[in-house]
Amino acid sequence: MTVVDVRIELKKGVADPEGSNTKKTLESLGFKGIDSVRTVKVFEITLDAPAEEAKKHAEEMCRQLLANPVIQKYSVVVR
Amino acid sequence: MTVVDVRIELKKGVADPEGSNTKKTLESLGFKGIDSVRTVKVFEITLDAPAEEAKKHAEEMCRQLLANPVIQKYSVVVR
């Protein structure tokens, strides 16, 4: 069994309203020195395959389903 | 500037409908050998503080706002 983390994040320049609202709320709670908050989606996928193969499968999953290449980029890390 | 990854995941035993539906959809696309898919939320926070302090601030943010301790657990990693 291999566990891979598929990390889906917004491309640079794409607005992240959830992140910017979270930043505002943290500041309203009194937190200082926050430069930015960005949200990232991670799918933690457990696959019945060796590490190298699992990584390839996960990348194919991103292309076919998990990521929207217009606004998102993805990376796969074997844990 | 320190970048921290705040990782919010569901506690064991808490249903993850988004994860299980993603698993079903991947299987319907022909992917085999998927044992489980769990969704994780990550806040990538850039803080104007040294690493040790940034980590403490981020943990306090989880306690006050980012995580729901009833169903979620959090971890903070300095990148």
Short mmCIF file of N, CA and C in Angstrom, two decimals:
data_model
loop_
_atom_site.label_atom_id
_atom_site.label_comp_id
_atom_site.label_asym_id
_atom_site.label_seq_id
_atom_site.Cartn_x
_atom_site.Cartn_y
_atom_site.Cartn_z
N MET A 1 0.85 -1.20 0.00
CA MET A 1 0.00 0.00 0.00
C MET A 1 0.89 1.25 0.00
N THR A 2 0.56 2.17 -0.87
CA THR A 2 1.30 3.43 -0.92
C THR A 2 0.31 4.56 -0.67
N VAL A 3 0.70 5.49 0.18
CA VAL A 3 -0.15 6.66 0.41
C VAL A 3 0.46 7.83 -0.35
N VAL A 4 -0.34 8.45 -1.23
CA VAL A 4 0.15 9.63 -1.94
C VAL A 4 -0.70 10.84 -1.54
N ASP A 5 -0.05 11.96 -1.42
CA ASP A 5 -0.74 13.23 -1.21
C ASP A 5 -0.83 13.95 -2.54
N VAL A 6 -2.05 14.15 -3.02
CA VAL A 6 -2.26 14.92 -4.24
C VAL A 6 -2.63 16.32 -3.81
N ARG A 7 -1.76 17.26 -4.12
CA ARG A 7 -1.95 18.63 -3.66
C ARG A 7 -2.44 19.49 -4.82
N ILE A 8 -3.64 20.04 -4.69
CA ILE A 8 -4.24 20.85 -5.76
C ILE A 8 -4.26 22.29 -5.29
N GLU A 9 -3.52 23.16 -5.94
CA GLU A 9 -3.55 24.57 -5.53
C GLU A 9 -3.87 25.47 -6.71
N LEU A 10 -4.34 26.66 -6.38
CA LEU A 10 -4.68 27.61 -7.43
C LEU A 10 -3.41 28.16 -8.06
N LYS A 11 -3.45 28.39 -9.37
CA LYS A 11 -2.32 29.01 -10.06
C LYS A 11 -2.14 30.43 -9.57
N LYS A 12 -0.92 30.93 -9.70
CA LYS A 12 -0.65 32.33 -9.33
C LYS A 12 -1.57 33.27 -10.09
N GLY A 13 -2.12 34.25 -9.40
CA GLY A 13 -2.96 35.23 -10.07
C GLY A 13 -4.44 34.89 -10.02
N VAL A 14 -4.76 33.65 -9.68
CA VAL A 14 -6.16 33.27 -9.56
C VAL A 14 -6.64 33.68 -8.17
N ALA A 15 -7.78 34.36 -8.12
CA ALA A 15 -8.31 34.84 -6.84
C ALA A 15 -8.65 33.67 -5.93
N ASP A 16 -8.39 33.85 -4.65
CA ASP A 16 -8.68 32.82 -3.65
C ASP A 16 -9.53 33.47 -2.56
N PRO A 17 -10.84 33.63 -2.82
CA PRO A 17 -11.68 34.35 -1.85
C PRO A 17 -11.72 33.67 -0.49
N GLU A 18 -11.67 32.35 -0.46
CA GLU A 18 -11.70 31.68 0.85
C GLU A 18 -10.45 32.04 1.65
N GLY A 19 -9.31 32.05 0.94
CA GLY A 19 -8.06 32.43 1.61
C GLY A 19 -8.08 33.86 2.10
N SER A 20 -8.53 34.78 1.23
CA SER A 20 -8.47 36.19 1.66
C SER A 20 -9.49 36.48 2.77
N ASN A 21 -10.62 35.80 2.75
CA ASN A 21 -11.57 35.98 3.85
C ASN A 21 -11.06 35.38 5.15
N THR A 22 -10.36 34.26 5.04
CA THR A 22 -9.77 33.67 6.24
C THR A 22 -8.73 34.63 6.83
N LYS A 23 -7.94 35.24 5.96
CA LYS A 23 -6.94 36.22 6.42
C LYS A 23 -7.63 37.37 7.18
N LYS A 24 -8.70 37.91 6.57
CA LYS A 24 -9.42 39.03 7.22
C LYS A 24 -9.95 38.62 8.59
N THR A 25 -10.51 37.41 8.64
CA THR A 25 -11.10 36.98 9.91
C THR A 25 -10.02 36.78 10.97
N LEU A 26 -8.88 36.20 10.56
CA LEU A 26 -7.78 36.02 11.52
C LEU A 26 -7.32 37.38 12.04
N GLU A 27 -7.24 38.36 11.14
CA GLU A 27 -6.82 39.70 11.56
C GLU A 27 -7.85 40.31 12.52
N SER A 28 -9.13 40.07 12.25
CA SER A 28 -10.16 40.63 13.13
C SER A 28 -10.11 39.96 14.51
N LEU A 29 -9.52 38.75 14.56
CA LEU A 29 -9.35 38.08 15.86
C LEU A 29 -8.09 38.57 16.59
N GLY A 30 -7.32 39.43 15.93
CA GLY A 30 -6.16 40.01 16.60
C GLY A 30 -4.81 39.46 16.14
N PHE A 31 -4.81 38.53 15.19
CA PHE A 31 -3.52 38.00 14.71
C PHE A 31 -2.82 39.04 13.84
N LYS A 32 -1.54 39.23 14.09
CA LYS A 32 -0.77 40.25 13.36
C LYS A 32 0.26 39.57 12.43
N GLY A 33 0.73 40.35 11.46
CA GLY A 33 1.86 39.89 10.65
C GLY A 33 1.51 38.81 9.63
N ILE A 34 0.22 38.71 9.26
CA ILE A 34 -0.15 37.72 8.25
C ILE A 34 0.04 38.34 6.87
N ASP A 35 0.93 37.76 6.09
CA ASP A 35 1.17 38.29 4.75
C ASP A 35 0.13 37.75 3.77
N SER A 36 -0.14 36.46 3.81
CA SER A 36 -1.16 35.89 2.92
C SER A 36 -1.65 34.56 3.46
N VAL A 37 -2.87 34.21 3.06
CA VAL A 37 -3.44 32.89 3.35
C VAL A 37 -3.94 32.33 2.02
N ARG A 38 -3.45 31.16 1.66
CA ARG A 38 -3.90 30.51 0.43
C ARG A 38 -4.49 29.15 0.81
N THR A 39 -5.58 28.78 0.15
CA THR A 39 -6.15 27.47 0.45
C THR A 39 -5.68 26.45 -0.58
N VAL A 40 -5.45 25.26 -0.08
CA VAL A 40 -4.97 24.15 -0.91
C VAL A 40 -5.83 22.94 -0.59
N LYS A 41 -6.16 22.20 -1.62
CA LYS A 41 -6.94 20.98 -1.42
C LYS A 41 -6.01 19.78 -1.55
N VAL A 42 -6.07 18.88 -0.61
CA VAL A 42 -5.23 17.68 -0.70
C VAL A 42 -6.12 16.44 -0.69
N PHE A 43 -5.88 15.55 -1.65
CA PHE A 43 -6.50 14.23 -1.61
C PHE A 43 -5.43 13.24 -1.15
N GLU A 44 -5.71 12.59 -0.04
CA GLU A 44 -4.78 11.58 0.48
C GLU A 44 -5.28 10.23 -0.02
N ILE A 45 -4.57 9.70 -1.00
CA ILE A 45 -5.07 8.49 -1.67
C ILE A 45 -4.18 7.30 -1.33
N THR A 46 -4.81 6.23 -0.84
CA THR A 46 -4.09 5.00 -0.55
C THR A 46 -4.28 4.05 -1.71
N LEU A 47 -3.17 3.65 -2.31
CA LEU A 47 -3.23 2.83 -3.53
C LEU A 47 -2.50 1.52 -3.33
N ASP A 48 -3.04 0.48 -3.90
CA ASP A 48 -2.42 -0.83 -3.83
C ASP A 48 -1.44 -0.96 -4.99
N ALA A 49 -0.29 -0.28 -4.87
CA ALA A 49 0.71 -0.29 -5.94
C ALA A 49 2.03 0.20 -5.35
N PRO A 50 3.15 -0.19 -5.94
CA PRO A 50 4.43 0.34 -5.45
C PRO A 50 4.52 1.85 -5.71
N ALA A 51 5.44 2.49 -4.99
CA ALA A 51 5.49 3.96 -4.95
C ALA A 51 5.54 4.60 -6.34
N GLU A 52 6.43 4.12 -7.20
CA GLU A 52 6.62 4.76 -8.51
C GLU A 52 5.33 4.71 -9.32
N GLU A 53 4.71 3.53 -9.30
CA GLU A 53 3.48 3.31 -10.06
C GLU A 53 2.33 4.12 -9.47
N ALA A 54 2.25 4.15 -8.14
CA ALA A 54 1.19 4.91 -7.47
C ALA A 54 1.26 6.38 -7.85
N LYS A 55 2.48 6.90 -7.93
CA LYS A 55 2.64 8.30 -8.28
C LYS A 55 2.14 8.57 -9.70
N LYS A 56 2.47 7.66 -10.61
CA LYS A 56 2.00 7.82 -12.00
C LYS A 56 0.48 7.77 -12.08
N HIS A 57 -0.11 6.81 -11.34
CA HIS A 57 -1.58 6.71 -11.34
C HIS A 57 -2.20 8.01 -10.81
N ALA A 58 -1.63 8.52 -9.73
CA ALA A 58 -2.20 9.72 -9.11
C ALA A 58 -2.11 10.91 -10.08
N GLU A 59 -1.01 11.00 -10.82
CA GLU A 59 -0.88 12.10 -11.78
C GLU A 59 -1.93 11.98 -12.89
N GLU A 60 -2.19 10.74 -13.29
CA GLU A 60 -3.24 10.52 -14.30
C GLU A 60 -4.62 10.88 -13.74
N MET A 61 -4.84 10.59 -12.45
CA MET A 61 -6.11 10.97 -11.80
C MET A 61 -6.30 12.49 -11.81
N CYS A 62 -5.20 13.21 -11.59
CA CYS A 62 -5.28 14.68 -11.62
C CYS A 62 -5.69 15.15 -13.00
N ARG A 63 -5.05 14.56 -14.03
CA ARG A 63 -5.36 14.99 -15.39
C ARG A 63 -6.81 14.69 -15.75
N GLN A 64 -7.29 13.52 -15.32
CA GLN A 64 -8.64 13.12 -15.74
C GLN A 64 -9.75 13.69 -14.87
N LEU A 65 -9.48 13.94 -13.58
CA LEU A 65 -10.59 14.30 -12.70
C LEU A 65 -10.28 15.36 -11.65
N LEU A 66 -9.17 15.18 -10.94
CA LEU A 66 -9.03 15.94 -9.69
C LEU A 66 -8.70 17.42 -9.87
N ALA A 67 -7.96 17.76 -10.91
CA ALA A 67 -7.53 19.15 -11.07
C ALA A 67 -8.18 19.79 -12.29
N ASN A 68 -8.39 21.07 -12.20
CA ASN A 68 -8.86 21.86 -13.34
C ASN A 68 -7.67 22.66 -13.87
N PRO A 69 -7.10 22.23 -15.00
CA PRO A 69 -5.84 22.83 -15.45
C PRO A 69 -5.94 24.31 -15.82
N VAL A 70 -7.15 24.81 -15.98
CA VAL A 70 -7.30 26.23 -16.31
C VAL A 70 -6.88 27.11 -15.13
N ILE A 71 -7.26 26.69 -13.92
CA ILE A 71 -6.99 27.54 -12.76
C ILE A 71 -6.14 26.86 -11.69
N GLN A 72 -5.91 25.56 -11.83
CA GLN A 72 -5.20 24.85 -10.75
C GLN A 72 -3.94 24.16 -11.23
N LYS A 73 -2.98 24.01 -10.31
CA LYS A 73 -1.83 23.16 -10.60
C LYS A 73 -1.80 22.05 -9.55
N TYR A 74 -1.17 20.94 -9.88
CA TYR A 74 -1.17 19.82 -8.94
C TYR A 74 0.23 19.29 -8.75
N SER A 75 0.44 18.68 -7.60
CA SER A 75 1.70 17.98 -7.38
C SER A 75 1.37 16.72 -6.57
N VAL A 76 2.14 15.68 -6.81
CA VAL A 76 1.91 14.40 -6.13
C VAL A 76 3.15 14.06 -5.33
N VAL A 77 2.95 13.78 -4.05
CA VAL A 77 4.06 13.42 -3.17
C VAL A 77 3.75 12.06 -2.55
N VAL A 78 4.70 11.12 -2.69
CA VAL A 78 4.54 9.83 -2.02
C VAL A 78 4.96 10.01 -0.57
N ARG A 79 4.11 9.55 0.36
CA ARG A 79 4.43 9.75 1.79
C ARG A 79 5.23 8.59 2.37
N MET B 1 10.06 36.20 6.55
CA MET B 1 8.78 35.57 6.20
C MET B 1 8.87 34.05 6.36
N THR B 2 7.91 33.50 7.01
CA THR B 2 7.86 32.05 7.17
C THR B 2 6.56 31.54 6.55
N VAL B 3 6.66 30.47 5.78
CA VAL B 3 5.44 29.87 5.22
C VAL B 3 5.13 28.61 6.03
N VAL B 4 3.92 28.57 6.57
CA VAL B 4 3.51 27.36 7.28
C VAL B 4 2.34 26.71 6.55
N ASP B 5 2.34 25.39 6.56
CA ASP B 5 1.20 24.63 6.04
C ASP B 5 0.38 24.16 7.22
N VAL B 6 -0.86 24.63 7.29
CA VAL B 6 -1.77 24.17 8.33
C VAL B 6 -2.65 23.11 7.70
N ARG B 7 -2.52 21.90 8.17
CA ARG B 7 -3.21 20.75 7.57
C ARG B 7 -4.37 20.35 8.47
N ILE B 8 -5.58 20.48 7.92
CA ILE B 8 -6.79 20.17 8.69
C ILE B 8 -7.39 18.89 8.12
N GLU B 9 -7.41 17.82 8.91
CA GLU B 9 -8.03 16.60 8.38
C GLU B 9 -9.08 16.07 9.33
N LEU B 10 -9.96 15.25 8.80
CA LEU B 10 -11.02 14.68 9.62
C LEU B 10 -10.45 13.62 10.55
N LYS B 11 -10.99 13.57 11.76
CA LYS B 11 -10.57 12.53 12.69
C LYS B 11 -11.00 11.16 12.17
N LYS B 12 -10.30 10.13 12.62
CA LYS B 12 -10.66 8.76 12.22
C LYS B 12 -12.10 8.48 12.62
N GLY B 13 -12.84 7.83 11.72
CA GLY B 13 -14.22 7.47 12.04
C GLY B 13 -15.22 8.50 11.57
N VAL B 14 -14.76 9.70 11.24
CA VAL B 14 -15.68 10.73 10.74
C VAL B 14 -15.87 10.51 9.24
N ALA B 15 -17.12 10.47 8.81
CA ALA B 15 -17.40 10.22 7.39
C ALA B 15 -16.83 11.33 6.51
N ASP B 16 -16.32 10.94 5.36
CA ASP B 16 -15.74 11.89 4.41
C ASP B 16 -16.44 11.67 3.06
N PRO B 17 -17.65 12.20 2.92
CA PRO B 17 -18.42 11.93 1.68
C PRO B 17 -17.71 12.42 0.42
N GLU B 18 -17.00 13.52 0.50
CA GLU B 18 -16.30 14.01 -0.68
C GLU B 18 -15.21 13.01 -1.09
N GLY B 19 -14.51 12.49 -0.09
CA GLY B 19 -13.48 11.49 -0.38
C GLY B 19 -14.07 10.21 -0.97
N SER B 20 -15.16 9.72 -0.37
CA SER B 20 -15.70 8.45 -0.86
C SER B 20 -16.34 8.62 -2.24
N ASN B 21 -16.93 9.78 -2.49
CA ASN B 21 -17.46 10.00 -3.84
C ASN B 21 -16.35 10.16 -4.87
N THR B 22 -15.25 10.78 -4.47
CA THR B 22 -14.11 10.89 -5.38
C THR B 22 -13.58 9.50 -5.72
N LYS B 23 -13.51 8.64 -4.71
CA LYS B 23 -13.05 7.26 -4.93
C LYS B 23 -13.96 6.55 -5.94
N LYS B 24 -15.27 6.67 -5.73
CA LYS B 24 -16.22 6.02 -6.64
C LYS B 24 -16.05 6.52 -8.08
N THR B 25 -15.89 7.84 -8.20
CA THR B 25 -15.77 8.41 -9.54
C THR B 25 -14.48 7.95 -10.21
N LEU B 26 -13.38 7.91 -9.44
CA LEU B 26 -12.11 7.44 -10.01
C LEU B 26 -12.27 5.99 -10.48
N GLU B 27 -12.96 5.18 -9.68
CA GLU B 27 -13.16 3.78 -10.07
C GLU B 27 -14.02 3.68 -11.33
N SER B 28 -15.01 4.56 -11.43
CA SER B 28 -15.86 4.52 -12.63
C SER B 28 -15.08 4.96 -13.86
N LEU B 29 -13.99 5.70 -13.65
CA LEU B 29 -13.13 6.09 -14.78
C LEU B 29 -12.13 4.99 -15.14
N GLY B 30 -12.12 3.91 -14.35
CA GLY B 30 -11.28 2.78 -14.69
C GLY B 30 -10.04 2.62 -13.82
N PHE B 31 -9.85 3.49 -12.83
CA PHE B 31 -8.68 3.34 -11.94
C PHE B 31 -8.91 2.17 -10.99
N LYS B 32 -7.87 1.34 -10.85
CA LYS B 32 -7.99 0.14 -10.01
C LYS B 32 -7.07 0.28 -8.78
N GLY B 33 -7.37 -0.53 -7.78
CA GLY B 33 -6.48 -0.64 -6.63
C GLY B 33 -6.51 0.56 -5.69
N ILE B 34 -7.62 1.31 -5.70
CA ILE B 34 -7.72 2.44 -4.78
C ILE B 34 -8.28 1.92 -3.45
N ASP B 35 -7.51 2.05 -2.41
CA ASP B 35 -7.98 1.57 -1.11
C ASP B 35 -8.84 2.64 -0.44
N SER B 36 -8.40 3.88 -0.45
CA SER B 36 -9.21 4.95 0.14
C SER B 36 -8.79 6.30 -0.41
N VAL B 37 -9.72 7.23 -0.37
CA VAL B 37 -9.44 8.63 -0.70
C VAL B 37 -9.97 9.47 0.46
N ARG B 38 -9.10 10.26 1.06
CA ARG B 38 -9.51 11.15 2.15
C ARG B 38 -9.20 12.58 1.71
N THR B 39 -10.08 13.50 2.05
CA THR B 39 -9.82 14.89 1.70
C THR B 39 -9.22 15.62 2.89
N VAL B 40 -8.30 16.50 2.59
CA VAL B 40 -7.59 17.28 3.61
C VAL B 40 -7.61 18.72 3.15
N LYS B 41 -7.80 19.62 4.09
CA LYS B 41 -7.77 21.05 3.76
C LYS B 41 -6.45 21.61 4.27
N VAL B 42 -5.78 22.36 3.42
CA VAL B 42 -4.52 22.98 3.84
C VAL B 42 -4.62 24.49 3.69
N PHE B 43 -4.26 25.22 4.73
CA PHE B 43 -4.10 26.66 4.62
C PHE B 43 -2.59 26.93 4.58
N GLU B 44 -2.17 27.55 3.49
CA GLU B 44 -0.75 27.91 3.36
C GLU B 44 -0.64 29.37 3.81
N ILE B 45 -0.09 29.59 4.99
CA ILE B 45 -0.09 30.92 5.59
C ILE B 45 1.34 31.47 5.62
N THR B 46 1.51 32.66 5.05
CA THR B 46 2.79 33.34 5.09
C THR B 46 2.76 34.35 6.23
N LEU B 47 3.69 34.20 7.16
CA LEU B 47 3.69 35.03 8.37
C LEU B 47 5.01 35.78 8.49
N ASP B 48 4.91 37.00 8.95
CA ASP B 48 6.09 37.82 9.17
C ASP B 48 6.61 37.54 10.58
N ALA B 49 7.23 36.37 10.75
CA ALA B 49 7.73 35.95 12.07
C ALA B 49 8.73 34.84 11.86
N PRO B 50 9.66 34.66 12.80
CA PRO B 50 10.58 33.52 12.67
C PRO B 50 9.84 32.19 12.82
N ALA B 51 10.47 31.12 12.35
CA ALA B 51 9.79 29.82 12.21
C ALA B 51 9.10 29.35 13.49
N GLU B 52 9.81 29.39 14.61
CA GLU B 52 9.26 28.85 15.86
C GLU B 52 7.99 29.60 16.26
N GLU B 53 8.08 30.94 16.14
CA GLU B 53 6.96 31.80 16.52
C GLU B 53 5.79 31.62 15.55
N ALA B 54 6.10 31.53 14.25
CA ALA B 54 5.06 31.35 13.24
C ALA B 54 4.28 30.07 13.50
N LYS B 55 4.99 29.03 13.89
CA LYS B 55 4.32 27.75 14.18
C LYS B 55 3.36 27.91 15.35
N LYS B 56 3.80 28.60 16.40
CA LYS B 56 2.93 28.80 17.57
C LYS B 56 1.70 29.62 17.20
N HIS B 57 1.91 30.68 16.40
CA HIS B 57 0.77 31.50 15.98
C HIS B 57 -0.23 30.65 15.19
N ALA B 58 0.29 29.83 14.28
CA ALA B 58 -0.59 29.02 13.42
C ALA B 58 -1.38 28.04 14.26
N GLU B 59 -0.76 27.47 15.30
CA GLU B 59 -1.49 26.53 16.16
C GLU B 59 -2.61 27.25 16.91
N GLU B 60 -2.32 28.49 17.31
CA GLU B 60 -3.36 29.28 17.99
C GLU B 60 -4.51 29.60 17.00
N MET B 61 -4.16 29.87 15.73
CA MET B 61 -5.19 30.12 14.71
C MET B 61 -6.10 28.90 14.55
N CYS B 62 -5.51 27.71 14.60
CA CYS B 62 -6.31 26.49 14.48
C CYS B 62 -7.29 26.40 15.64
N ARG B 63 -6.77 26.66 16.85
CA ARG B 63 -7.64 26.54 18.02
C ARG B 63 -8.77 27.56 17.97
N GLN B 64 -8.47 28.78 17.48
CA GLN B 64 -9.49 29.83 17.53
C GLN B 64 -10.42 29.83 16.32
N LEU B 65 -9.93 29.39 15.16
CA LEU B 65 -10.76 29.55 13.96
C LEU B 65 -10.72 28.39 12.97
N LEU B 66 -9.53 27.92 12.64
CA LEU B 66 -9.41 27.10 11.43
C LEU B 66 -9.94 25.68 11.57
N ALA B 67 -9.80 25.10 12.77
CA ALA B 67 -10.20 23.71 12.92
C ALA B 67 -11.41 23.58 13.84
N ASN B 68 -12.20 22.56 13.58
CA ASN B 68 -13.32 22.21 14.45
C ASN B 68 -12.89 20.98 15.25
N PRO B 69 -12.55 21.15 16.52
CA PRO B 69 -11.95 20.04 17.27
C PRO B 69 -12.88 18.84 17.48
N VAL B 70 -14.16 19.03 17.23
CA VAL B 70 -15.09 17.90 17.40
C VAL B 70 -14.84 16.85 16.32
N ILE B 71 -14.58 17.30 15.10
CA ILE B 71 -14.44 16.32 14.00
C ILE B 71 -13.10 16.40 13.29
N GLN B 72 -12.30 17.43 13.58
CA GLN B 72 -11.06 17.60 12.82
C GLN B 72 -9.83 17.60 13.72
N LYS B 73 -8.71 17.18 13.14
CA LYS B 73 -7.43 17.36 13.83
C LYS B 73 -6.54 18.22 12.93
N TYR B 74 -5.58 18.89 13.53
CA TYR B 74 -4.74 19.78 12.73
C TYR B 74 -3.27 19.51 13.01
N SER B 75 -2.45 19.87 12.04
CA SER B 75 -1.01 19.83 12.25
C SER B 75 -0.41 21.00 11.49
N VAL B 76 0.67 21.54 12.03
CA VAL B 76 1.31 22.70 11.43
C VAL B 76 2.73 22.31 11.04
N VAL B 77 3.09 22.54 9.80
CA VAL B 77 4.44 22.23 9.32
C VAL B 77 5.05 23.51 8.76
N VAL B 78 6.25 23.85 9.22
CA VAL B 78 6.96 24.99 8.66
C VAL B 78 7.65 24.52 7.39
N ARG B 79 7.46 25.25 6.30
CA ARG B 79 8.05 24.82 5.02
C ARG B 79 9.43 25.40 4.81
#
